[in-house]
Coordinates of N, CA and C in Angstrom, one line a residue:
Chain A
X20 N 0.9 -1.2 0.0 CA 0.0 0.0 0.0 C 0.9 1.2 0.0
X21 N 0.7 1.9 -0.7 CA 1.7 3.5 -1.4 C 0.9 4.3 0.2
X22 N 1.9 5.0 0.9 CA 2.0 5.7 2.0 C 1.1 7.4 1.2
X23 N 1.4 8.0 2.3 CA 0.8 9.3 2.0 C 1.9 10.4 1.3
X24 N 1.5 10.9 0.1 CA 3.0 11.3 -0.3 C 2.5 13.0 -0.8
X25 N 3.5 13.7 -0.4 CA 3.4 14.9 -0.2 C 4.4 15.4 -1.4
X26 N 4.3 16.6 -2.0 CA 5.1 17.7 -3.1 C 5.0 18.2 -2.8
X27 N 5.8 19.3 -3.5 CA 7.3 19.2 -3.2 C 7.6 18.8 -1.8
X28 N 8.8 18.3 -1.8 CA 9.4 18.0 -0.5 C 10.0 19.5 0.7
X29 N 11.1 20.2 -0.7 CA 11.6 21.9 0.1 C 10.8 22.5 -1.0
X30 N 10.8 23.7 -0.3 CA 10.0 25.3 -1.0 C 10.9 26.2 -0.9
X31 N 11.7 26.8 -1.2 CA 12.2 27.9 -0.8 C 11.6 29.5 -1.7
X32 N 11.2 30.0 -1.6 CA 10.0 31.3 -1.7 C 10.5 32.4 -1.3
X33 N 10.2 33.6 -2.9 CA 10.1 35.2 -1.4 C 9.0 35.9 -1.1
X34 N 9.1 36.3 -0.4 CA 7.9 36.7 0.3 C 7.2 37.6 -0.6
X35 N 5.1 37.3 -0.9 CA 4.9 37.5 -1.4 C 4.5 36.8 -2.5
X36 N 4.9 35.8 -2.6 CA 4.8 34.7 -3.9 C 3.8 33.9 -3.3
X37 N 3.1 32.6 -4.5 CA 2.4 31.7 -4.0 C 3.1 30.9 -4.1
X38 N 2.5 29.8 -3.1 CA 3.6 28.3 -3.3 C 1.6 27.5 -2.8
X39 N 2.1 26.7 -4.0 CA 0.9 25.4 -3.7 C 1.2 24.2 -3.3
X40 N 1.0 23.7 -2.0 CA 1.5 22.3 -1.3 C 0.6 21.1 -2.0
X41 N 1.1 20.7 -2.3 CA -0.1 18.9 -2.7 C 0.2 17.6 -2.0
X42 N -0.5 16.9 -1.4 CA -0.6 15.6 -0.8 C -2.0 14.9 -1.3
X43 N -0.9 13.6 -1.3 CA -2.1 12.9 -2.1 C -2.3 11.6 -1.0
X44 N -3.2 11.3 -0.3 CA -3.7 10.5 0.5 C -3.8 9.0 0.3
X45 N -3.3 8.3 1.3 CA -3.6 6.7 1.0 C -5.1 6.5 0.1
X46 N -5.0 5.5 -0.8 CA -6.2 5.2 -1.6 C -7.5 4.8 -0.7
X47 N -8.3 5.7 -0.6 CA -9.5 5.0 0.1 C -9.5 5.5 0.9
X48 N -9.0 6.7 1.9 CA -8.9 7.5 2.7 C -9.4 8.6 2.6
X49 N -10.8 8.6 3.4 CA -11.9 10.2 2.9 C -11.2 11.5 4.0
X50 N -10.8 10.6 5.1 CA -10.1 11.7 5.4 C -8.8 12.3 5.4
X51 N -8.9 13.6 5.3 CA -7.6 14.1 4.9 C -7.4 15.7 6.1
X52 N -5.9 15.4 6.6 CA -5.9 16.5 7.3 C -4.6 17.4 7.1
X53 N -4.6 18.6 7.2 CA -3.5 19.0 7.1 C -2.7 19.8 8.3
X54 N -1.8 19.3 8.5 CA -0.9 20.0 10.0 C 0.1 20.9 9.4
X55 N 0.6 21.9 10.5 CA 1.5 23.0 10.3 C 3.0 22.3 11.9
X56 N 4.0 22.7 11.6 CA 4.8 22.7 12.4 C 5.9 24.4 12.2
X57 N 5.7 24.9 12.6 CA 7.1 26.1 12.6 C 8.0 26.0 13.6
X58 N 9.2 26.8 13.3 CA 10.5 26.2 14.2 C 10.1 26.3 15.9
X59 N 10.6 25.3 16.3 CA 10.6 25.6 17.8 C 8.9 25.7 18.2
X60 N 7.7 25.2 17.8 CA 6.5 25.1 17.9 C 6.0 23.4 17.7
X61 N 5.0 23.2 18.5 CA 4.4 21.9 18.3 C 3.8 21.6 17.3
X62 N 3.6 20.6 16.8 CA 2.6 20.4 15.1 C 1.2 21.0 15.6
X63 N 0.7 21.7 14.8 CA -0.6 22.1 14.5 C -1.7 21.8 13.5
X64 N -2.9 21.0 14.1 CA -3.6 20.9 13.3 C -4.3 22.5 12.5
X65 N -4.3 22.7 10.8 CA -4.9 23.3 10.2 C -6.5 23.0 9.4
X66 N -6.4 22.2 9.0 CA -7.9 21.7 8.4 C -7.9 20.0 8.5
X67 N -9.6 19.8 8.2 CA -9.8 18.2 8.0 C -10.6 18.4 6.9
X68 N -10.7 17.2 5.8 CA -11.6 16.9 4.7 C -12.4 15.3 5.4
X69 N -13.5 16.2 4.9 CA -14.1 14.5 5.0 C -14.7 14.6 3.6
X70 N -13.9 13.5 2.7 CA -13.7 13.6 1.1 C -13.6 14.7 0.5
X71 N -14.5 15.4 -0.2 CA -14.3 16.8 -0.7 C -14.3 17.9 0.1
X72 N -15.5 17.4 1.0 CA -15.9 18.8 1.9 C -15.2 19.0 3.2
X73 N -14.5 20.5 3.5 CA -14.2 20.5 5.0 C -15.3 20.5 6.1
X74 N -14.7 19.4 6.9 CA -15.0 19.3 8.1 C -14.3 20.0 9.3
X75 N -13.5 20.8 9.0 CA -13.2 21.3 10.3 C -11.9 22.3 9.5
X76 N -12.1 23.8 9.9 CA -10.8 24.6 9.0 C -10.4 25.2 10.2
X77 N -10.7 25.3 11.3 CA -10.4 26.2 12.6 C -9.2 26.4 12.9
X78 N -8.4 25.4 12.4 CA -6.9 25.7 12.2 C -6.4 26.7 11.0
X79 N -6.9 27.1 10.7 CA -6.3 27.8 9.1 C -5.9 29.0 9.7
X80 N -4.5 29.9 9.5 CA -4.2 30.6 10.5 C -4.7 32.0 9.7
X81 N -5.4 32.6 8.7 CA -5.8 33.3 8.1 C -6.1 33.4 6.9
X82 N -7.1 34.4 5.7 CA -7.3 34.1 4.4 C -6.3 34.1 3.5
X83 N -5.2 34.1 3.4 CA -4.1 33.6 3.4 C -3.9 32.1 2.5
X84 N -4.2 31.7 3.3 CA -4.4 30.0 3.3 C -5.2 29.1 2.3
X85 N -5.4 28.7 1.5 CA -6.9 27.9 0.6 C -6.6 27.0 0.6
X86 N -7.1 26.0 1.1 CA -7.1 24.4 0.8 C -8.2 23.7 -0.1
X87 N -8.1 23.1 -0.7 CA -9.0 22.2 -1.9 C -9.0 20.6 -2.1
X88 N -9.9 20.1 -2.0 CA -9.9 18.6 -2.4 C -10.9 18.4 -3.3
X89 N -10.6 18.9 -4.6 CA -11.9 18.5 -6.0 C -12.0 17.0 -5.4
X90 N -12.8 16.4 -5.7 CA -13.3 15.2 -6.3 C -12.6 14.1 -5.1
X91 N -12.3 14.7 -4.0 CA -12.1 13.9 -3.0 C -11.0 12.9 -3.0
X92 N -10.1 13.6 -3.9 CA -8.8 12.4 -3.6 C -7.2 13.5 -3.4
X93 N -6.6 14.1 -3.5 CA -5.4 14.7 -3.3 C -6.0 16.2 -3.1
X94 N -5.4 16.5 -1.8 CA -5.6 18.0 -1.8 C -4.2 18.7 -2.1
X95 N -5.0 20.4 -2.2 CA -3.6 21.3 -2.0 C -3.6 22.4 -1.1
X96 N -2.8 22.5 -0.8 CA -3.0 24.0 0.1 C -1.8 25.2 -0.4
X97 N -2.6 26.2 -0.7 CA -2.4 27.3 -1.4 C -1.6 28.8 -0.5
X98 N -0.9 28.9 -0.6 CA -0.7 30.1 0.2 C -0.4 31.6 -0.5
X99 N -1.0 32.0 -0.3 CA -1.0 33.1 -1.2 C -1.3 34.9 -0.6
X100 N -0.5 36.0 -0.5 CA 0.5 36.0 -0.8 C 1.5 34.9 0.3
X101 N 2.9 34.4 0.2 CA 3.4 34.3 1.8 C 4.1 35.0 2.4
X102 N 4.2 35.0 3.4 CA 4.9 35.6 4.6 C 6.0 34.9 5.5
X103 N 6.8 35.6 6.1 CA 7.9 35.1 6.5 C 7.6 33.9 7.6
X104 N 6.0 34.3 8.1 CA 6.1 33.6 9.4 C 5.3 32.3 9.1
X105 N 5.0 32.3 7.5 CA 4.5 30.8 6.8 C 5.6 30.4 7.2
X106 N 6.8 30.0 7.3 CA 7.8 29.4 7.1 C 7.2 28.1 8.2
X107 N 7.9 26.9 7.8 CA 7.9 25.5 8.5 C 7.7 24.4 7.8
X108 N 7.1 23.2 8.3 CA 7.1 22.0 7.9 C 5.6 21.9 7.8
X109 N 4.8 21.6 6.2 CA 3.5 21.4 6.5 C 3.9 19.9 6.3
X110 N 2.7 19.0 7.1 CA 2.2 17.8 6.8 C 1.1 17.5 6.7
X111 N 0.8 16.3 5.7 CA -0.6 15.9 5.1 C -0.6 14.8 6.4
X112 N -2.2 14.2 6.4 CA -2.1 13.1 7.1 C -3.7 12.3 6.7
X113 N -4.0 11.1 6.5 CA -4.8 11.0 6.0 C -5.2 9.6 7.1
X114 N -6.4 8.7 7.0 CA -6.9 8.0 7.7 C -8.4 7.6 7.4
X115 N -9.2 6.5 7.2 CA -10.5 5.9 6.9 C -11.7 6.3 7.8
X116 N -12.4 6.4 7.3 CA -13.7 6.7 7.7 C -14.3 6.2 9.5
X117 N -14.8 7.1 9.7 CA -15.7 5.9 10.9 C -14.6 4.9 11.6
X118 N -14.9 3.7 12.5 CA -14.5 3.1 13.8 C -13.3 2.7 13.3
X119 N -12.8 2.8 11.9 CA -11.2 2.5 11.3 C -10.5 3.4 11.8
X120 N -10.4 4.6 11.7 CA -9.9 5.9 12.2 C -9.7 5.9 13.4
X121 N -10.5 5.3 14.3 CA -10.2 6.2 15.5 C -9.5 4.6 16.0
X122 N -9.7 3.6 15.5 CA -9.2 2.6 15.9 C -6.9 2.5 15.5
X123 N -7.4 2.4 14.2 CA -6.1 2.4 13.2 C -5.1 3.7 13.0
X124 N -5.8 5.1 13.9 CA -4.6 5.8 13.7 C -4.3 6.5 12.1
X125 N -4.1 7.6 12.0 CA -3.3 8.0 11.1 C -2.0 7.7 10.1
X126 N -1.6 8.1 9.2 CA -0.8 7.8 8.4 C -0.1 8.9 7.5
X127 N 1.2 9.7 8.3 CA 1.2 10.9 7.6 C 2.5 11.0 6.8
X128 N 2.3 11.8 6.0 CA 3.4 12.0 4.4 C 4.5 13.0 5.7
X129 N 5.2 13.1 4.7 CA 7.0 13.6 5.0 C 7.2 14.7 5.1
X130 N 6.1 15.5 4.7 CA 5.7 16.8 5.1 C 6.7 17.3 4.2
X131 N 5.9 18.6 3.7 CA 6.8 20.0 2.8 C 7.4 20.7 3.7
X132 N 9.1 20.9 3.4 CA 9.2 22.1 4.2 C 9.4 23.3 3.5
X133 N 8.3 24.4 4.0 CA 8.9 25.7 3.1 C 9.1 26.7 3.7
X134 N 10.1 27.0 3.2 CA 11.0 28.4 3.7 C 10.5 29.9 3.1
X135 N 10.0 30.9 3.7 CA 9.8 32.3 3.1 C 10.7 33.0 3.4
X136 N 11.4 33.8 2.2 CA 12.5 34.7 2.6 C 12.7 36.3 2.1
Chain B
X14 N -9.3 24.5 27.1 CA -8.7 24.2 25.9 C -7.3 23.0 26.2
X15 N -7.3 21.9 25.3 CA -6.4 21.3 25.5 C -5.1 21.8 25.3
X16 N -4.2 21.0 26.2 CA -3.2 21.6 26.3 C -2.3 20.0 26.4
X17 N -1.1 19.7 25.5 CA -0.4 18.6 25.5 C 1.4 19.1 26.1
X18 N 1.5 18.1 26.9 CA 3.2 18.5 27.6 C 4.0 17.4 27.5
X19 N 5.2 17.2 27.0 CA 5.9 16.3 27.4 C 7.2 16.6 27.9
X20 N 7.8 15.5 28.3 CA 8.9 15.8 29.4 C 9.5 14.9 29.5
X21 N 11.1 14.3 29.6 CA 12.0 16.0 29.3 C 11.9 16.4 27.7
X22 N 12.4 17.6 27.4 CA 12.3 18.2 25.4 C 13.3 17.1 25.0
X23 N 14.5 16.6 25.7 CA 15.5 16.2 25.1 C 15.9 15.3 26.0
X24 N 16.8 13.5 25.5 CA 17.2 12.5 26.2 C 18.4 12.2 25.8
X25 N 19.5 11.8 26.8 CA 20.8 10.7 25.9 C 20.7 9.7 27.2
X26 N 20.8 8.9 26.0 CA 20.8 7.4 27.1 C 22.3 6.5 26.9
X27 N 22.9 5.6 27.3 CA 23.3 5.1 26.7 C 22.8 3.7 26.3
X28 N 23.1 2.8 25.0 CA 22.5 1.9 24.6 C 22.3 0.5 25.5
X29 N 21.2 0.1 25.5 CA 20.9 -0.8 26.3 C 20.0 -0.2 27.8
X30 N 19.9 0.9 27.7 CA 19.0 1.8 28.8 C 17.7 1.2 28.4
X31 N 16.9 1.1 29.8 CA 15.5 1.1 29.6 C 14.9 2.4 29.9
X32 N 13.9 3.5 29.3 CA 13.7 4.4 29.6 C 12.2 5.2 29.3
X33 N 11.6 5.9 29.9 CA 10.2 6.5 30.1 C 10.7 7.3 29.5
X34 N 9.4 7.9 28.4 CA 9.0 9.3 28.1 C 7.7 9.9 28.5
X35 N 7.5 10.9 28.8 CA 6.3 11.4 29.5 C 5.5 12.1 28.9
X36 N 3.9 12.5 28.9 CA 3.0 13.0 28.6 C 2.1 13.2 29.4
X37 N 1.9 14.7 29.1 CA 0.6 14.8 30.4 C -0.3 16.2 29.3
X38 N -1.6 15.7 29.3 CA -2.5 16.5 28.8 C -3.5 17.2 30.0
X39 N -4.5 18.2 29.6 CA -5.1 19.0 30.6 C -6.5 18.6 30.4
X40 N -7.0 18.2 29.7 CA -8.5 17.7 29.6 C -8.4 16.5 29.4
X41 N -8.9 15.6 30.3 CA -9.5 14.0 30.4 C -10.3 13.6 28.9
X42 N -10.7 14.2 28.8 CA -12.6 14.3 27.8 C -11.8 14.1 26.3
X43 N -10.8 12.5 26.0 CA -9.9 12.9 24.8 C -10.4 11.3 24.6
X44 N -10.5 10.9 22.8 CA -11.0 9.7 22.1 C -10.2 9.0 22.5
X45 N -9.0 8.8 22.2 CA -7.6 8.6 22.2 C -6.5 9.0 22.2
X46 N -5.1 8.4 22.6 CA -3.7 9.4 22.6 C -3.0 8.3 21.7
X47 N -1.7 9.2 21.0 CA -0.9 8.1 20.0 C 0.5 8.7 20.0
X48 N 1.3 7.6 20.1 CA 2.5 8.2 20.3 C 2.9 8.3 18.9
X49 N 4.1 9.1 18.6 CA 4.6 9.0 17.2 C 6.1 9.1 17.1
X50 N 6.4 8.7 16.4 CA 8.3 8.6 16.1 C 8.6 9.8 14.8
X51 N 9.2 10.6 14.7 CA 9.7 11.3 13.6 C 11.2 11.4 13.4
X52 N 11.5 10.8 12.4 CA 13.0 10.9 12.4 C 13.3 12.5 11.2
X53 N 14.7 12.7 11.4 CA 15.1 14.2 10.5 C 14.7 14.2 9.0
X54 N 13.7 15.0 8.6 CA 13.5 14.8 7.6 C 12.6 14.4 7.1
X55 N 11.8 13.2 8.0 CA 10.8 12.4 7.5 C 9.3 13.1 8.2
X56 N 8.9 12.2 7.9 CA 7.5 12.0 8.3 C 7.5 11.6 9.7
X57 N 6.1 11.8 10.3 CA 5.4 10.6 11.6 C 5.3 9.5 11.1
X58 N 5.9 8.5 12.3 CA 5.3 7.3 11.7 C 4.8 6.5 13.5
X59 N 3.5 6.3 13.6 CA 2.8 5.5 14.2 C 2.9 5.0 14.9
X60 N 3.2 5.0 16.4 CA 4.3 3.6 17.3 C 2.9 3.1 17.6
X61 N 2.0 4.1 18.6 CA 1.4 3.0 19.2 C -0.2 3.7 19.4
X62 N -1.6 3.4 19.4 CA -2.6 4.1 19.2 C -3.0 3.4 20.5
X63 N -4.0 4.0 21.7 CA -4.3 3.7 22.7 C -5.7 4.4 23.1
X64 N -6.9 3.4 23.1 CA -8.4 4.6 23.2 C -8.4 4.5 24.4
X65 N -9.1 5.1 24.6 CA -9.7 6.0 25.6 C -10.1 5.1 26.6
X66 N -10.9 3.8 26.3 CA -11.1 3.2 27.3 C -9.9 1.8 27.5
X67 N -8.8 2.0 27.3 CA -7.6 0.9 27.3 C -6.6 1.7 28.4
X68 N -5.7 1.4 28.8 CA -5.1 1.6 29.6 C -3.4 1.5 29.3
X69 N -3.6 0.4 28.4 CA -2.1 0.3 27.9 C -1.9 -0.6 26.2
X70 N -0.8 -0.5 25.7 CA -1.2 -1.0 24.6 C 0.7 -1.3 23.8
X71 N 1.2 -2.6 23.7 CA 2.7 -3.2 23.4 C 2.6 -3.1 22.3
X72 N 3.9 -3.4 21.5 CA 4.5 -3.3 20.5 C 6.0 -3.5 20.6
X73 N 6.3 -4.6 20.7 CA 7.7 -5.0 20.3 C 8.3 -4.6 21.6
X74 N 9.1 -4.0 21.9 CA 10.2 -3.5 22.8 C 9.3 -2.1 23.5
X75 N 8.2 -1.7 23.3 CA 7.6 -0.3 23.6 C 6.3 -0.9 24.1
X76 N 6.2 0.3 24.9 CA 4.6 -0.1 26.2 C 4.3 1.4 26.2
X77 N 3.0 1.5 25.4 CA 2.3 2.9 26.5 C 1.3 2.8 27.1
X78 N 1.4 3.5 28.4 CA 0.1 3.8 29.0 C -0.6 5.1 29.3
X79 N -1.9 4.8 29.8 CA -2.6 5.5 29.3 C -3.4 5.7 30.8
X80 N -3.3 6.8 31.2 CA -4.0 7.1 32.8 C -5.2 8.2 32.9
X81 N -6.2 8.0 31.9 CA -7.1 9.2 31.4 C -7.5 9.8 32.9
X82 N -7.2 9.7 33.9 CA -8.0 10.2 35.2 C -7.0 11.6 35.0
X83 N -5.5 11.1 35.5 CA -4.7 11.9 35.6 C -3.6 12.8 34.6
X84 N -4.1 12.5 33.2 CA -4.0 13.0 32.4 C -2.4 13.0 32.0
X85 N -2.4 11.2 31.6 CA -0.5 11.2 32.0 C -0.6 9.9 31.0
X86 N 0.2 9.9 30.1 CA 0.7 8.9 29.0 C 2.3 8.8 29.1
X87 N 3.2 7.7 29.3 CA 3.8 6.9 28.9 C 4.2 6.1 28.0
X88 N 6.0 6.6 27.5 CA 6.0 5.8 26.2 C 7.3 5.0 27.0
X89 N 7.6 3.5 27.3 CA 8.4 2.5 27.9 C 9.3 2.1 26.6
X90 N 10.4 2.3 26.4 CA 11.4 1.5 25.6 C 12.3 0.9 26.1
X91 N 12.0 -0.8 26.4 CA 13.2 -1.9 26.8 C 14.2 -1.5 26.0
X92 N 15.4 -1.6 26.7 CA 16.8 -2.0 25.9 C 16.6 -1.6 24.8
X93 N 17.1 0.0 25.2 CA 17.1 0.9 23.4 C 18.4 0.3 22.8
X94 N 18.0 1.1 21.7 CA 19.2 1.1 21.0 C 19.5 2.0 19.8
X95 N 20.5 1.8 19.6 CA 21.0 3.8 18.7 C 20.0 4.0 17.2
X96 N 19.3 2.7 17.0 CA 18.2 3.1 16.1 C 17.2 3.8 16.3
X97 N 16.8 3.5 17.7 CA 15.9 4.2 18.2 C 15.5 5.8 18.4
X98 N 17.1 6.7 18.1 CA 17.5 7.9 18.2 C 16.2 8.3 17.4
X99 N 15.4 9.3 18.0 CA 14.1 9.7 16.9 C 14.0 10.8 17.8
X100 N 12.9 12.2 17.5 CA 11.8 12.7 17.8 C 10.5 12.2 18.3
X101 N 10.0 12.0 19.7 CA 9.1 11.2 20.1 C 7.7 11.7 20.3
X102 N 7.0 11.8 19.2 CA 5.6 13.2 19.9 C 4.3 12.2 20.3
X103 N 3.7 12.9 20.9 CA 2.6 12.5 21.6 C 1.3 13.3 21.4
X104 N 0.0 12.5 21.1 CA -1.3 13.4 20.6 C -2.2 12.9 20.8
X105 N -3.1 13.9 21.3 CA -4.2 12.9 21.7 C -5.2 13.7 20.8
X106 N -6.6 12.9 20.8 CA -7.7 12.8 20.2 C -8.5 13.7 20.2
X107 N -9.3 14.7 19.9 CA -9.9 15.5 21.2 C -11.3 15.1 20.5
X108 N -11.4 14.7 20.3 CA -13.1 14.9 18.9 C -13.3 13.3 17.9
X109 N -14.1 12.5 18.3 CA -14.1 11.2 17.5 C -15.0 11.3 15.8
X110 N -15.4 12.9 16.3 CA -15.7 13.1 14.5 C -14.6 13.6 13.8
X111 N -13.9 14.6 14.2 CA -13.0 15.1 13.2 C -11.9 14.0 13.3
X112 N -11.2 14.0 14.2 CA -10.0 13.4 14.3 C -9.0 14.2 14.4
X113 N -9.4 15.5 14.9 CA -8.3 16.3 15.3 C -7.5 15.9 16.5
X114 N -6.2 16.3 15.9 CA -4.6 15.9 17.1 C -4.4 17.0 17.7
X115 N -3.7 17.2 18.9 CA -3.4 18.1 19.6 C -2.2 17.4 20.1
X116 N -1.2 18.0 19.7 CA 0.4 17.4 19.6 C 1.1 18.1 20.6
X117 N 2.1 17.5 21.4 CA 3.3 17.9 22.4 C 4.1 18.8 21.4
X118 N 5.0 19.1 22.4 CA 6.3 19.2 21.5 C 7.1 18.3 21.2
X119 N 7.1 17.1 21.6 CA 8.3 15.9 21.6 C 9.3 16.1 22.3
X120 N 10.0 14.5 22.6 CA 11.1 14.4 23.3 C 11.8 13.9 22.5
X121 N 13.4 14.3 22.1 CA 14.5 14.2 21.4 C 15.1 13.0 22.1
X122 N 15.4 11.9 21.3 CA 16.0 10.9 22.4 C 17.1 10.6 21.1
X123 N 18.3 10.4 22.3 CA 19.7 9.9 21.8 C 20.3 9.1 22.4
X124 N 20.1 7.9 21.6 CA 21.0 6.6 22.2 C 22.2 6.5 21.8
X125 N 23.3 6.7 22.6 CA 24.6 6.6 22.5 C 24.8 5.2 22.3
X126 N 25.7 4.6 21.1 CA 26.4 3.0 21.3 C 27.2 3.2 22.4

């Protein structure tokens, strides 16, 4: 089974520019989440998909930010313009529906790291 | 608001040590906690998932437990060893519909040969 695999791996960016993150989720996995880590900070949850639709954005740290999952299989998250204090490690993380999920745990990609400078 | 702690930020053991890593969250009222391993560069990868109504839960050389009263999770590794050198984070559950994590900062552990 192909893991959760995340693009680009580094970003390096100047501030101001867009950079679009893409993770593409284990096959069969409606849920899809995306986490933030910045230096010297704990991972942060940013959004959840449950297949196309968000289920939970409360993490999104401003309009800033767009996340998208057409057709319920790889999302992207868009940052546009960015900022210095986007900088960090985003990770995807994906996991199955219902009593599989909370049983089985997550499954997360290698995360993008992107640098704003 | 949940709040996740672990302790200590950083470990050196030397190889063949048995040793505790600690977690302590502030709200009881959590689905489940899961420990995770992150090596430099990579990804999370999964050690060990423990619900809410379990207590403890093995995996090879690693034991966590799970004390939802007192809001305290344990990660137990027999007889490390210098593979084991990772980032060790800890997250618990807060919500069985979203599946949102609420993540430590990790503990840095270094197994000296």
């Amino acid at each position: 089974e192909a893991g959760v695999t995340q693009f680009p791996s580094h970003s390096v960016i100047e501030k101001g520019q867009t950079v679009t993150l893409r993770c593409d989720p284990i096959s069969g996995h409606d849920n899809l989440y995306w986490y933030r880590r910045v230096m010297g900070k704990e991972i942060k949850f940013l959004l959840h998909f449950v297949k196309e639709s968000k289920q939970d954005e409360s993490g999104m740290p401003n309009n800033r930010f767009l996340a998208e999952r057409t057709g319920g299989t790889y999302s992207t998250l868009k940052v546009q313009p960015a900022e210095l204090e986007d900088s960090g490690v985003y990770f995807c993380a994906s996991s199955p529906l219902g009593g599989r999920s909370l049983r089985d745990g997550y499954t997360f990609g290698s995360g993008t790291r992107l640098t704003v400078v | 608001k949940q709040e996740v702690t672990q302790i200590p930020a950083a470990l050196s053991v030397p190889e063949g040590e048995n040793l505790v890593l600690n977690c302590s969250f502030t709200d009881s009222a959590i689905y489940n906690l899961q420990w995770f391993r992150q090596d430099p560069g990579k990804g999370l990868t999964s050690l060990l998932l423990i619900q809410s109504s379990q207590r403890e839960q093995t995996s090879g050389r690693l034991n966590a437990s799970l004390d939802k009263s007192s809001g305290r999770s344990t990660l137990y590794i027999a007889a490390s060893q210098p593979g084991d050198s990772a980032t060790y984070l800890c997250a618990v559950s807060i919500s069985g519909n979203t599946g949102k994590l609420i993540f430590g900062q990790g503990t840095t552990l270094q197994v000296k040969p």
